[in-house]
Amino acid sequence: MRNSNEAGLEGWGLPAWQDYWELGKPRVVLVMLVCALVGMALAVPTLPPLDKAVLGLLGIGMAAMGAAAFNHLLDRRLDRLMLRTSSRPVAEGRLGGLQAAAYASVMSIAGITLLWVEVNPLTAWLTLASLLGYALVYTGFLKRVTPQNITIGGLAGAAPPLLGWTAITGQVHPNALLLVLIIFAWTPPHFWALAIYKREEYAKAGVPMLPVTHGEDFARLQVWLYTWLTVAVTLLPFVTGMSGWIYLAGILVLNLRFLYWNWKVWKGQDLATPLASFWFSIRYILLLFLFLLVDHYASLMF
């Protein structure tokens, strides 16, 4: 329940600031910024320049929140049909379409401009491409027409470590692309596990997620197969010499746990396991990048 002051502001057409905060999907953006920060750290042998890091994260974060707001705006009809998203500020009517569009535009333009002026044009262009890929290509098109929406559209969500890398160096490096590949491979088993759990809601909303179009058993198999692809890709930093033994030890443990959960998704028929796998996969990707970071700085000390 909101307090009387907030209710009064809403009565005058001024929604509570929490609605605008929620519009930017701050928890999702935080995970993206962690990945971008690791990209920054891995881009240089020592600590990245503080000014570039702060301004880069600020610009990337603002643009990401703008893209998230566009997602709320474009998905408002679908969000109303799904329990998971029905309480979002635009779907529930706490923010109007014009307000959401203004917020999304201001945040996006401000973030891209900051990156262009204070960081470098390459990062600004790549961030803009990521924003358009998520807000328009994925949300506006792919999500509504193909069960491979997550696979194809996942490239936009995989960009943060590349953006962090280019923010510091101004260059695209193979190691940065490898970080993108890790997130790209991880995204399908991560999100399809949630899609299995929310299958009925996606079906009701008419969203062609894989469990809706091809059945739950097929989706469970795809989660299992993409898990093995993720395991293979996450070994590449060690194989290519990008990281060392600390990362290898950490990722082997994480992958065993990842395989355990998604084996249960494949073999099980309950809905609790896909949800548990989804939540573990978030911890998985954060810990993976933490191991990369620890390994990177440990190699400088010894």
PDB file of C-alpha atoms in Angstrom:
ATOM      1  CA  MET A   1       0.000   0.000   0.000  1.00  0.00           C
ATOM      2  CA  ARG A   2       1.244   3.465  -0.835  1.00  0.00           C
ATOM      3  CA  ASN A   3       1.092   6.224   1.741  1.00  0.00           C
ATOM      4  CA  SER A   4      -1.275   9.168   1.485  1.00  0.00           C
ATOM      5  CA  ASN A   5       1.353  11.491   0.029  1.00  0.00           C
ATOM      6  CA  GLU A   6       2.016   9.110  -2.848  1.00  0.00           C
ATOM      7  CA  ALA A   7      -1.697   8.611  -3.412  1.00  0.00           C
ATOM      8  CA  GLY A   8      -2.120  12.365  -3.523  1.00  0.00           C
ATOM      9  CA  LEU A   9       0.594  12.735  -6.122  1.00  0.00           C
ATOM     10  CA  GLU A  10      -1.027  10.057  -8.245  1.00  0.00           C
ATOM     11  CA  GLY A  11      -4.289  11.918  -7.981  1.00  0.00           C
ATOM     12  CA  TRP A  12      -2.578  14.878  -9.658  1.00  0.00           C
ATOM     13  CA  GLY A  13      -1.186  12.673 -12.402  1.00  0.00           C
ATOM     14  CA  LEU A  14       2.280  12.443 -10.832  1.00  0.00           C
ATOM     15  CA  PRO A  15       2.996   8.741 -10.187  1.00  0.00           C
ATOM     16  CA  ALA A  16       5.245   7.700  -7.324  1.00  0.00           C
ATOM     17  CA  TRP A  17       8.956   7.616  -8.136  1.00  0.00           C
ATOM     18  CA  GLN A  18       8.984   3.888  -7.438  1.00  0.00           C
ATOM     19  CA  ASP A  19       6.980   3.297 -10.604  1.00  0.00           C
ATOM     20  CA  TYR A  20       9.612   4.999 -12.731  1.00  0.00           C
ATOM     21  CA  TRP A  21      12.314   3.064 -10.896  1.00  0.00           C
ATOM     22  CA  GLU A  22      10.517  -0.217 -11.601  1.00  0.00           C
ATOM     23  CA  LEU A  23      10.069   0.818 -15.230  1.00  0.00           C
ATOM     24  CA  GLY A  24      13.832   0.544 -15.700  1.00  0.00           C
ATOM     25  CA  LYS A  25      14.043  -3.061 -14.369  1.00  0.00           C
ATOM     26  CA  PRO A  26      16.828  -2.164 -11.916  1.00  0.00           C
ATOM     27  CA  ARG A  27      17.564  -5.725 -10.792  1.00  0.00           C
ATOM     28  CA  VAL A  28      18.067  -6.920 -14.362  1.00  0.00           C
ATOM     29  CA  VAL A  29      20.181  -3.863 -15.137  1.00  0.00           C
ATOM     30  CA  LEU A  30      22.310  -4.499 -12.042  1.00  0.00           C
ATOM     31  CA  VAL A  31      23.244  -7.963 -13.340  1.00  0.00           C
ATOM     32  CA  MET A  32      24.109  -6.399 -16.700  1.00  0.00           C
ATOM     33  CA  LEU A  33      26.321  -3.792 -15.030  1.00  0.00           C
ATOM     34  CA  VAL A  34      28.175  -6.469 -13.064  1.00  0.00           C
ATOM     35  CA  CYS A  35      28.971  -8.210 -16.375  1.00  0.00           C
ATOM     36  CA  ALA A  36      30.002  -4.883 -17.922  1.00  0.00           C
ATOM     37  CA  LEU A  37      32.245  -4.131 -14.954  1.00  0.00           C
ATOM     38  CA  VAL A  38      34.008  -7.475 -15.314  1.00  0.00           C
ATOM     39  CA  GLY A  39      34.497  -6.717 -19.014  1.00  0.00           C
ATOM     40  CA  MET A  40      36.140  -3.447 -17.996  1.00  0.00           C
ATOM     41  CA  ALA A  41      38.409  -5.152 -15.503  1.00  0.00           C
ATOM     42  CA  LEU A  42      39.502  -7.895 -17.889  1.00  0.00           C
ATOM     43  CA  ALA A  43      40.253  -5.386 -20.644  1.00  0.00           C
ATOM     44  CA  VAL A  44      43.390  -4.082 -18.924  1.00  0.00           C
ATOM     45  CA  PRO A  45      46.136  -5.776 -16.878  1.00  0.00           C
ATOM     46  CA  THR A  46      45.581  -3.514 -13.862  1.00  0.00           C
ATOM     47  CA  LEU A  47      42.610  -1.553 -12.553  1.00  0.00           C
ATOM     48  CA  PRO A  48      40.635   0.259 -15.273  1.00  0.00           C
ATOM     49  CA  PRO A  49      40.631   4.086 -15.153  1.00  0.00           C
ATOM     50  CA  LEU A  50      38.070   5.147 -12.556  1.00  0.00           C
ATOM     51  CA  ASP A  51      36.531   7.935 -14.623  1.00  0.00           C
ATOM     52  CA  LYS A  52      36.025   5.714 -17.673  1.00  0.00           C
ATOM     53  CA  ALA A  53      34.593   2.933 -15.524  1.00  0.00           C
ATOM     54  CA  VAL A  54      32.114   5.163 -13.676  1.00  0.00           C
ATOM     55  CA  LEU A  55      30.970   7.084 -16.749  1.00  0.00           C
ATOM     56  CA  GLY A  56      30.821   3.910 -18.813  1.00  0.00           C
ATOM     57  CA  LEU A  57      28.673   2.093 -16.257  1.00  0.00           C
ATOM     58  CA  LEU A  58      26.432   5.135 -15.867  1.00  0.00           C
ATOM     59  CA  GLY A  59      25.869   5.459 -19.607  1.00  0.00           C
ATOM     60  CA  ILE A  60      25.340   1.732 -20.133  1.00  0.00           C
ATOM     61  CA  GLY A  61      22.994   1.586 -17.144  1.00  0.00           C
ATOM     62  CA  MET A  62      20.886   4.542 -18.311  1.00  0.00           C
ATOM     63  CA  ALA A  63      20.570   3.125 -21.820  1.00  0.00           C
ATOM     64  CA  ALA A  64      19.655  -0.301 -20.405  1.00  0.00           C
ATOM     65  CA  MET A  65      16.945   1.220 -18.215  1.00  0.00           C
ATOM     66  CA  GLY A  66      15.636   3.075 -21.241  1.00  0.00           C
ATOM     67  CA  ALA A  67      15.484  -0.179 -23.206  1.00  0.00           C
ATOM     68  CA  ALA A  68      13.688  -1.840 -20.294  1.00  0.00           C
ATOM     69  CA  ALA A  69      11.116   0.957 -20.266  1.00  0.00           C
ATOM     70  CA  PHE A  70      10.501   0.459 -23.994  1.00  0.00           C
ATOM     71  CA  ASN A  71       9.985  -3.223 -23.189  1.00  0.00           C
ATOM     72  CA  HIS A  72       7.317  -2.315 -20.600  1.00  0.00           C
ATOM     73  CA  LEU A  73       5.649  -0.011 -23.109  1.00  0.00           C
ATOM     74  CA  LEU A  74       5.593  -2.412 -26.049  1.00  0.00           C
ATOM     75  CA  ASP A  75       4.606  -5.410 -23.911  1.00  0.00           C
ATOM     76  CA  ARG A  76       1.883  -3.721 -21.865  1.00  0.00           C
ATOM     77  CA  ARG A  77      -0.941  -5.732 -23.489  1.00  0.00           C
ATOM     78  CA  LEU A  78       0.890  -9.047 -22.996  1.00  0.00           C
ATOM     79  CA  ASP A  79       1.936  -8.095 -19.467  1.00  0.00           C
ATOM     80  CA  ARG A  80      -1.709  -7.627 -18.434  1.00  0.00           C
ATOM     81  CA  LEU A  81      -2.412 -11.244 -19.381  1.00  0.00           C
ATOM     82  CA  MET A  82       0.395 -12.768 -17.304  1.00  0.00           C
ATOM     83  CA  LEU A  83       0.450 -13.010 -13.518  1.00  0.00           C
ATOM     84  CA  ARG A  84       4.231 -12.498 -13.399  1.00  0.00           C
ATOM     85  CA  THR A  85       4.010  -9.150 -15.184  1.00  0.00           C
ATOM     86  CA  SER A  86       0.465  -7.922 -14.569  1.00  0.00           C
ATOM     87  CA  SER A  87       1.533  -5.587 -11.742  1.00  0.00           C
ATOM     88  CA  ARG A  88       4.103  -3.716 -13.831  1.00  0.00           C
ATOM     89  CA  PRO A  89       3.486   0.045 -13.769  1.00  0.00           C
ATOM     90  CA  VAL A  90       2.372   0.437 -17.394  1.00  0.00           C
ATOM     91  CA  ALA A  91       0.392  -2.807 -17.506  1.00  0.00           C
ATOM     92  CA  GLU A  92      -1.477  -1.868 -14.328  1.00  0.00           C
ATOM     93  CA  GLY A  93      -2.048   1.703 -15.491  1.00  0.00           C
ATOM     94  CA  ARG A  94       0.005   3.438 -12.818  1.00  0.00           C
ATOM     95  CA  LEU A  95       2.012   5.006 -15.653  1.00  0.00           C
ATOM     96  CA  GLY A  96       0.559   6.002 -18.999  1.00  0.00           C
ATOM     97  CA  GLY A  97       2.031   5.155 -22.361  1.00  0.00           C
ATOM     98  CA  LEU A  98       3.182   8.733 -22.954  1.00  0.00           C
ATOM     99  CA  GLN A  99       4.946   8.846 -19.580  1.00  0.00           C
ATOM    100  CA  ALA A 100       6.681   5.528 -20.237  1.00  0.00           C
ATOM    101  CA  ALA A 101       7.714   6.604 -23.730  1.00  0.00           C
ATOM    102  CA  ALA A 102       9.116   9.895 -22.414  1.00  0.00           C
ATOM    103  CA  TYR A 103      11.085   8.131 -19.668  1.00  0.00           C
ATOM    104  CA  ALA A 104      12.404   5.504 -22.094  1.00  0.00           C
ATOM    105  CA  SER A 105      13.457   8.136 -24.625  1.00  0.00           C
ATOM    106  CA  VAL A 106      15.134  10.438 -22.104  1.00  0.00           C
ATOM    107  CA  MET A 107      17.065   7.625 -20.429  1.00  0.00           C
ATOM    108  CA  SER A 108      18.147   6.091 -23.727  1.00  0.00           C
ATOM    109  CA  ILE A 109      19.237   9.358 -25.324  1.00  0.00           C
ATOM    110  CA  ALA A 110      21.006  10.517 -22.160  1.00  0.00           C
ATOM    111  CA  GLY A 111      22.871   7.222 -21.799  1.00  0.00           C
ATOM    112  CA  ILE A 112      23.986   7.060 -25.429  1.00  0.00           C
ATOM    113  CA  THR A 113      24.999  10.744 -25.410  1.00  0.00           C
ATOM    114  CA  LEU A 114      27.031  10.298 -22.237  1.00  0.00           C
ATOM    115  CA  LEU A 115      28.859   7.347 -23.753  1.00  0.00           C
ATOM    116  CA  TRP A 116      29.529   9.233 -26.998  1.00  0.00           C
ATOM    117  CA  VAL A 117      30.837  12.392 -25.336  1.00  0.00           C
ATOM    118  CA  GLU A 118      32.634  11.063 -22.252  1.00  0.00           C
ATOM    119  CA  VAL A 119      33.602   7.488 -23.144  1.00  0.00           C
ATOM    120  CA  ASN A 120      33.963   6.758 -26.872  1.00  0.00           C
ATOM    121  CA  PRO A 121      31.772   6.550 -30.003  1.00  0.00           C
ATOM    122  CA  LEU A 122      32.319   2.804 -30.451  1.00  0.00           C
ATOM    123  CA  THR A 123      30.736   2.024 -27.087  1.00  0.00           C
ATOM    124  CA  ALA A 124      27.898   4.434 -27.849  1.00  0.00           C
ATOM    125  CA  TRP A 125      27.185   2.734 -31.192  1.00  0.00           C
ATOM    126  CA  LEU A 126      27.341  -0.775 -29.701  1.00  0.00           C
ATOM    127  CA  THR A 127      25.065   0.253 -26.837  1.00  0.00           C
ATOM    128  CA  LEU A 128      22.593   1.760 -29.289  1.00  0.00           C
ATOM    129  CA  ALA A 129      22.629  -1.446 -31.335  1.00  0.00           C
ATOM    130  CA  SER A 130      22.010  -3.474 -28.170  1.00  0.00           C
ATOM    131  CA  LEU A 131      19.159  -1.157 -27.143  1.00  0.00           C
ATOM    132  CA  LEU A 132      17.481  -1.417 -30.542  1.00  0.00           C
ATOM    133  CA  GLY A 133      18.040  -5.166 -30.621  1.00  0.00           C
ATOM    134  CA  TYR A 134      16.293  -5.663 -27.293  1.00  0.00           C
ATOM    135  CA  ALA A 135      13.555  -3.033 -27.487  1.00  0.00           C
ATOM    136  CA  LEU A 136      12.598  -3.323 -31.164  1.00  0.00           C
ATOM    137  CA  VAL A 137      13.935  -6.543 -32.691  1.00  0.00           C
ATOM    138  CA  TYR A 138      13.271  -8.820 -29.695  1.00  0.00           C
ATOM    139  CA  THR A 139      10.360  -7.154 -27.894  1.00  0.00           C
ATOM    140  CA  GLY A 140       8.622  -5.644 -30.896  1.00  0.00           C
ATOM    141  CA  PHE A 141       9.091  -8.511 -33.364  1.00  0.00           C
ATOM    142  CA  LEU A 142      10.820 -11.777 -32.415  1.00  0.00           C
ATOM    143  CA  LYS A 143       8.927 -12.308 -29.163  1.00  0.00           C
ATOM    144  CA  ARG A 144       5.661 -12.384 -31.079  1.00  0.00           C
ATOM    145  CA  VAL A 145       6.563 -14.484 -34.117  1.00  0.00           C
ATOM    146  CA  THR A 146       9.063 -17.255 -33.311  1.00  0.00           C
ATOM    147  CA  PRO A 147       9.846 -19.704 -30.499  1.00  0.00           C
ATOM    148  CA  GLN A 148      13.517 -18.965 -31.173  1.00  0.00           C
ATOM    149  CA  ASN A 149      13.008 -15.416 -29.877  1.00  0.00           C
ATOM    150  CA  ILE A 150      15.290 -16.011 -26.911  1.00  0.00           C
ATOM    151  CA  THR A 151      18.017 -17.649 -28.980  1.00  0.00           C
ATOM    152  CA  ILE A 152      18.128 -14.882 -31.582  1.00  0.00           C
ATOM    153  CA  GLY A 153      17.287 -11.963 -29.327  1.00  0.00           C
ATOM    154  CA  GLY A 154      19.714 -13.140 -26.676  1.00  0.00           C
ATOM    155  CA  LEU A 155      22.571 -11.469 -28.508  1.00  0.00           C
ATOM    156  CA  ALA A 156      21.401  -8.033 -27.333  1.00  0.00           C
ATOM    157  CA  GLY A 157      21.319  -9.213 -23.730  1.00  0.00           C
ATOM    158  CA  ALA A 158      24.795 -10.706 -24.087  1.00  0.00           C
ATOM    159  CA  ALA A 159      26.437  -7.384 -24.984  1.00  0.00           C
ATOM    160  CA  PRO A 160      27.290  -5.886 -21.516  1.00  0.00           C
ATOM    161  CA  PRO A 161      30.814  -7.366 -21.112  1.00  0.00           C
ATOM    162  CA  LEU A 162      31.676  -6.216 -24.649  1.00  0.00           C
ATOM    163  CA  LEU A 163      30.365  -2.730 -23.847  1.00  0.00           C
ATOM    164  CA  GLY A 164      32.457  -2.649 -20.680  1.00  0.00           C
ATOM    165  CA  TRP A 165      35.534  -3.776 -22.596  1.00  0.00           C
ATOM    166  CA  THR A 166      35.173  -1.180 -25.348  1.00  0.00           C
ATOM    167  CA  ALA A 167      34.426   1.547 -22.816  1.00  0.00           C
ATOM    168  CA  ILE A 168      37.954   1.107 -21.469  1.00  0.00           C
ATOM    169  CA  THR A 169      39.921   0.235 -24.598  1.00  0.00           C
ATOM    170  CA  GLY A 170      37.865   1.641 -27.470  1.00  0.00           C
ATOM    171  CA  GLN A 171      38.454  -1.643 -29.309  1.00  0.00           C
ATOM    172  CA  VAL A 172      36.659  -4.946 -29.889  1.00  0.00           C
ATOM    173  CA  HIS A 173      38.853  -7.815 -28.713  1.00  0.00           C
ATOM    174  CA  PRO A 174      38.355 -11.597 -29.224  1.00  0.00           C
ATOM    175  CA  ASN A 175      38.300 -12.099 -25.441  1.00  0.00           C
ATOM    176  CA  ALA A 176      35.425  -9.623 -25.173  1.00  0.00           C
ATOM    177  CA  LEU A 177      33.523 -11.554 -27.839  1.00  0.00           C
ATOM    178  CA  LEU A 178      34.159 -14.755 -25.876  1.00  0.00           C
ATOM    179  CA  LEU A 179      32.428 -13.175 -22.874  1.00  0.00           C
ATOM    180  CA  VAL A 180      29.491 -12.343 -25.134  1.00  0.00           C
ATOM    181  CA  LEU A 181      29.423 -15.943 -26.363  1.00  0.00           C
ATOM    182  CA  ILE A 182      29.206 -17.246 -22.788  1.00  0.00           C
ATOM    183  CA  ILE A 183      26.108 -15.175 -22.010  1.00  0.00           C
ATOM    184  CA  PHE A 184      24.621 -15.965 -25.432  1.00  0.00           C
ATOM    185  CA  ALA A 185      24.928 -19.737 -24.809  1.00  0.00           C
ATOM    186  CA  TRP A 186      23.660 -19.422 -21.225  1.00  0.00           C
ATOM    187  CA  THR A 187      20.520 -17.437 -22.085  1.00  0.00           C
ATOM    188  CA  PRO A 188      18.343 -20.223 -23.620  1.00  0.00           C
ATOM    189  CA  PRO A 189      18.580 -22.715 -20.711  1.00  0.00           C
ATOM    190  CA  HIS A 190      18.220 -19.806 -18.294  1.00  0.00           C
ATOM    191  CA  PHE A 191      15.053 -18.399 -19.824  1.00  0.00           C
ATOM    192  CA  TRP A 192      13.449 -21.576 -21.170  1.00  0.00           C
ATOM    193  CA  ALA A 193      13.431 -22.946 -17.624  1.00  0.00           C
ATOM    194  CA  LEU A 194      11.284 -19.959 -16.630  1.00  0.00           C
ATOM    195  CA  ALA A 195       9.167 -20.391 -19.772  1.00  0.00           C
ATOM    196  CA  ILE A 196       8.407 -23.983 -18.765  1.00  0.00           C
ATOM    197  CA  TYR A 197       7.301 -22.785 -15.343  1.00  0.00           C
ATOM    198  CA  LYS A 198       5.158 -20.040 -16.902  1.00  0.00           C
ATOM    199  CA  ARG A 199       3.981 -22.057 -19.906  1.00  0.00           C
ATOM    200  CA  GLU A 200       0.262 -21.576 -19.290  1.00  0.00           C
ATOM    201  CA  GLU A 201       0.658 -17.823 -18.882  1.00  0.00           C
ATOM    202  CA  TYR A 202       2.620 -17.514 -22.133  1.00  0.00           C
ATOM    203  CA  ALA A 203      -0.009 -19.623 -23.904  1.00  0.00           C
ATOM    204  CA  LYS A 204      -2.795 -17.407 -22.555  1.00  0.00           C
ATOM    205  CA  ALA A 205      -0.949 -14.287 -23.739  1.00  0.00           C
ATOM    206  CA  GLY A 206      -0.316 -15.802 -27.168  1.00  0.00           C
ATOM    207  CA  VAL A 207       3.473 -15.585 -26.873  1.00  0.00           C
ATOM    208  CA  PRO A 208       5.131 -18.370 -28.925  1.00  0.00           C
ATOM    209  CA  MET A 209       7.645 -19.485 -26.340  1.00  0.00           C
ATOM    210  CA  LEU A 210       9.225 -22.874 -26.996  1.00  0.00           C
ATOM    211  CA  PRO A 211       7.191 -24.827 -24.384  1.00  0.00           C
ATOM    212  CA  VAL A 212       3.996 -23.403 -25.927  1.00  0.00           C
ATOM    213  CA  THR A 213       4.781 -24.124 -29.577  1.00  0.00           C
ATOM    214  CA  HIS A 214       6.705 -27.397 -29.250  1.00  0.00           C
ATOM    215  CA  GLY A 215       5.517 -28.811 -25.957  1.00  0.00           C
ATOM    216  CA  GLU A 216       7.014 -29.039 -22.516  1.00  0.00           C
ATOM    217  CA  ASP A 217       8.987 -32.253 -23.123  1.00  0.00           C
ATOM    218  CA  PHE A 218      10.775 -30.769 -26.125  1.00  0.00           C
ATOM    219  CA  ALA A 219      11.560 -27.588 -24.192  1.00  0.00           C
ATOM    220  CA  ARG A 220      12.996 -29.619 -21.305  1.00  0.00           C
ATOM    221  CA  LEU A 221      15.252 -31.455 -23.755  1.00  0.00           C
ATOM    222  CA  GLN A 222      16.439 -28.175 -25.261  1.00  0.00           C
ATOM    223  CA  VAL A 223      17.297 -26.868 -21.799  1.00  0.00           C
ATOM    224  CA  TRP A 224      19.442 -29.958 -21.262  1.00  0.00           C
ATOM    225  CA  LEU A 225      21.178 -29.714 -24.651  1.00  0.00           C
ATOM    226  CA  TYR A 226      21.892 -26.000 -24.341  1.00  0.00           C
ATOM    227  CA  THR A 227      23.246 -26.645 -20.868  1.00  0.00           C
ATOM    228  CA  TRP A 228      25.963 -28.812 -22.420  1.00  0.00           C
ATOM    229  CA  LEU A 229      26.672 -26.084 -24.967  1.00  0.00           C
ATOM    230  CA  THR A 230      27.038 -23.613 -22.110  1.00  0.00           C
ATOM    231  CA  VAL A 231      29.412 -25.950 -20.284  1.00  0.00           C
ATOM    232  CA  ALA A 232      31.580 -26.275 -23.398  1.00  0.00           C
ATOM    233  CA  VAL A 233      31.666 -22.529 -24.049  1.00  0.00           C
ATOM    234  CA  THR A 234      32.505 -21.674 -20.429  1.00  0.00           C
ATOM    235  CA  LEU A 235      35.652 -23.810 -20.652  1.00  0.00           C
ATOM    236  CA  LEU A 236      37.004 -21.703 -23.522  1.00  0.00           C
ATOM    237  CA  PRO A 237      38.487 -18.917 -21.360  1.00  0.00           C
ATOM    238  CA  PHE A 238      40.845 -21.494 -19.838  1.00  0.00           C
ATOM    239  CA  VAL A 239      41.490 -23.270 -23.145  1.00  0.00           C
ATOM    240  CA  THR A 240      42.401 -20.015 -24.926  1.00  0.00           C
ATOM    241  CA  GLY A 241      44.601 -18.781 -22.081  1.00  0.00           C
ATOM    242  CA  MET A 242      42.281 -15.915 -21.189  1.00  0.00           C
ATOM    243  CA  SER A 243      41.984 -17.264 -17.641  1.00  0.00           C
ATOM    244  CA  GLY A 244      43.841 -19.681 -15.403  1.00  0.00           C
ATOM    245  CA  TRP A 245      43.416 -22.430 -12.845  1.00  0.00           C
ATOM    246  CA  ILE A 246      41.318 -20.454 -10.362  1.00  0.00           C
ATOM    247  CA  TYR A 247      38.675 -19.859 -12.998  1.00  0.00           C
ATOM    248  CA  LEU A 248      38.847 -23.477 -14.163  1.00  0.00           C
ATOM    249  CA  ALA A 249      38.320 -24.828 -10.650  1.00  0.00           C
ATOM    250  CA  GLY A 250      35.405 -22.475 -10.046  1.00  0.00           C
ATOM    251  CA  ILE A 251      33.666 -23.102 -13.356  1.00  0.00           C
ATOM    252  CA  LEU A 252      33.962 -26.881 -13.008  1.00  0.00           C
ATOM    253  CA  VAL A 253      32.089 -26.715  -9.710  1.00  0.00           C
ATOM    254  CA  LEU A 254      29.493 -24.329 -11.128  1.00  0.00           C
ATOM    255  CA  ASN A 255      28.996 -26.474 -14.213  1.00  0.00           C
ATOM    256  CA  LEU A 256      28.448 -29.596 -12.163  1.00  0.00           C
ATOM    257  CA  ARG A 257      25.694 -27.799 -10.279  1.00  0.00           C
ATOM    258  CA  PHE A 258      24.279 -26.339 -13.501  1.00  0.00           C
ATOM    259  CA  LEU A 259      24.206 -29.805 -15.061  1.00  0.00           C
ATOM    260  CA  TYR A 260      22.530 -31.211 -11.943  1.00  0.00           C
ATOM    261  CA  TRP A 261      19.677 -28.705 -11.977  1.00  0.00           C
ATOM    262  CA  ASN A 262      19.039 -28.907 -15.699  1.00  0.00           C
ATOM    263  CA  TRP A 263      19.258 -32.710 -15.716  1.00  0.00           C
ATOM    264  CA  LYS A 264      16.424 -32.531 -13.192  1.00  0.00           C
ATOM    265  CA  VAL A 265      14.577 -30.156 -15.521  1.00  0.00           C
ATOM    266  CA  TRP A 266      15.000 -32.606 -18.401  1.00  0.00           C
ATOM    267  CA  LYS A 267      13.975 -35.715 -16.472  1.00  0.00           C
ATOM    268  CA  GLY A 268      11.388 -34.226 -14.131  1.00  0.00           C
ATOM    269  CA  GLN A 269       7.783 -33.319 -14.726  1.00  0.00           C
ATOM    270  CA  ASP A 270       7.247 -30.966 -11.806  1.00  0.00           C
ATOM    271  CA  LEU A 271       7.168 -27.191 -12.132  1.00  0.00           C
ATOM    272  CA  ALA A 272       9.212 -26.440  -9.037  1.00  0.00           C
ATOM    273  CA  THR A 273      12.462 -27.669 -10.603  1.00  0.00           C
ATOM    274  CA  PRO A 274      12.455 -25.324 -13.649  1.00  0.00           C
ATOM    275  CA  LEU A 275      11.895 -22.346 -11.367  1.00  0.00           C
ATOM    276  CA  ALA A 276      14.709 -23.452  -9.060  1.00  0.00           C
ATOM    277  CA  SER A 277      16.951 -23.924 -12.099  1.00  0.00           C
ATOM    278  CA  PHE A 278      16.081 -20.433 -13.323  1.00  0.00           C
ATOM    279  CA  TRP A 279      17.088 -18.831 -10.021  1.00  0.00           C
ATOM    280  CA  PHE A 280      20.283 -20.872  -9.816  1.00  0.00           C
ATOM    281  CA  SER A 281      21.223 -19.831 -13.351  1.00  0.00           C
ATOM    282  CA  ILE A 282      21.293 -16.180 -12.241  1.00  0.00           C
ATOM    283  CA  ARG A 283      23.718 -17.025  -9.433  1.00  0.00           C
ATOM    284  CA  TYR A 284      25.645 -19.174 -11.914  1.00  0.00           C
ATOM    285  CA  ILE A 285      26.389 -16.351 -14.347  1.00  0.00           C
ATOM    286  CA  LEU A 286      27.262 -13.900 -11.567  1.00  0.00           C
ATOM    287  CA  LEU A 287      29.651 -16.380  -9.926  1.00  0.00           C
ATOM    288  CA  LEU A 288      31.181 -17.228 -13.297  1.00  0.00           C
ATOM    289  CA  PHE A 289      32.104 -13.593 -13.859  1.00  0.00           C
ATOM    290  CA  LEU A 290      33.335 -13.350 -10.271  1.00  0.00           C
ATOM    291  CA  PHE A 291      35.701 -16.278 -10.884  1.00  0.00           C
ATOM    292  CA  LEU A 292      36.954 -14.582 -14.047  1.00  0.00           C
ATOM    293  CA  LEU A 293      37.618 -11.424 -12.050  1.00  0.00           C
ATOM    294  CA  VAL A 294      39.368 -13.177  -9.156  1.00  0.00           C
ATOM    295  CA  ASP A 295      41.488 -15.230 -11.546  1.00  0.00           C
ATOM    296  CA  HIS A 296      42.471 -12.108 -13.508  1.00  0.00           C
ATOM    297  CA  TYR A 297      43.761 -10.191 -10.493  1.00  0.00           C
ATOM    298  CA  ALA A 298      45.272 -13.254  -8.838  1.00  0.00           C
ATOM    299  CA  SER A 299      47.446 -13.759 -11.909  1.00  0.00           C
ATOM    300  CA  LEU A 300      48.834 -10.250 -11.399  1.00  0.00           C
ATOM    301  CA  MET A 301      49.737 -10.929  -7.787  1.00  0.00           C
ATOM    302  CA  PHE A 302      51.554 -14.213  -8.255  1.00  0.00           C
TER     303      PHE A 302
END
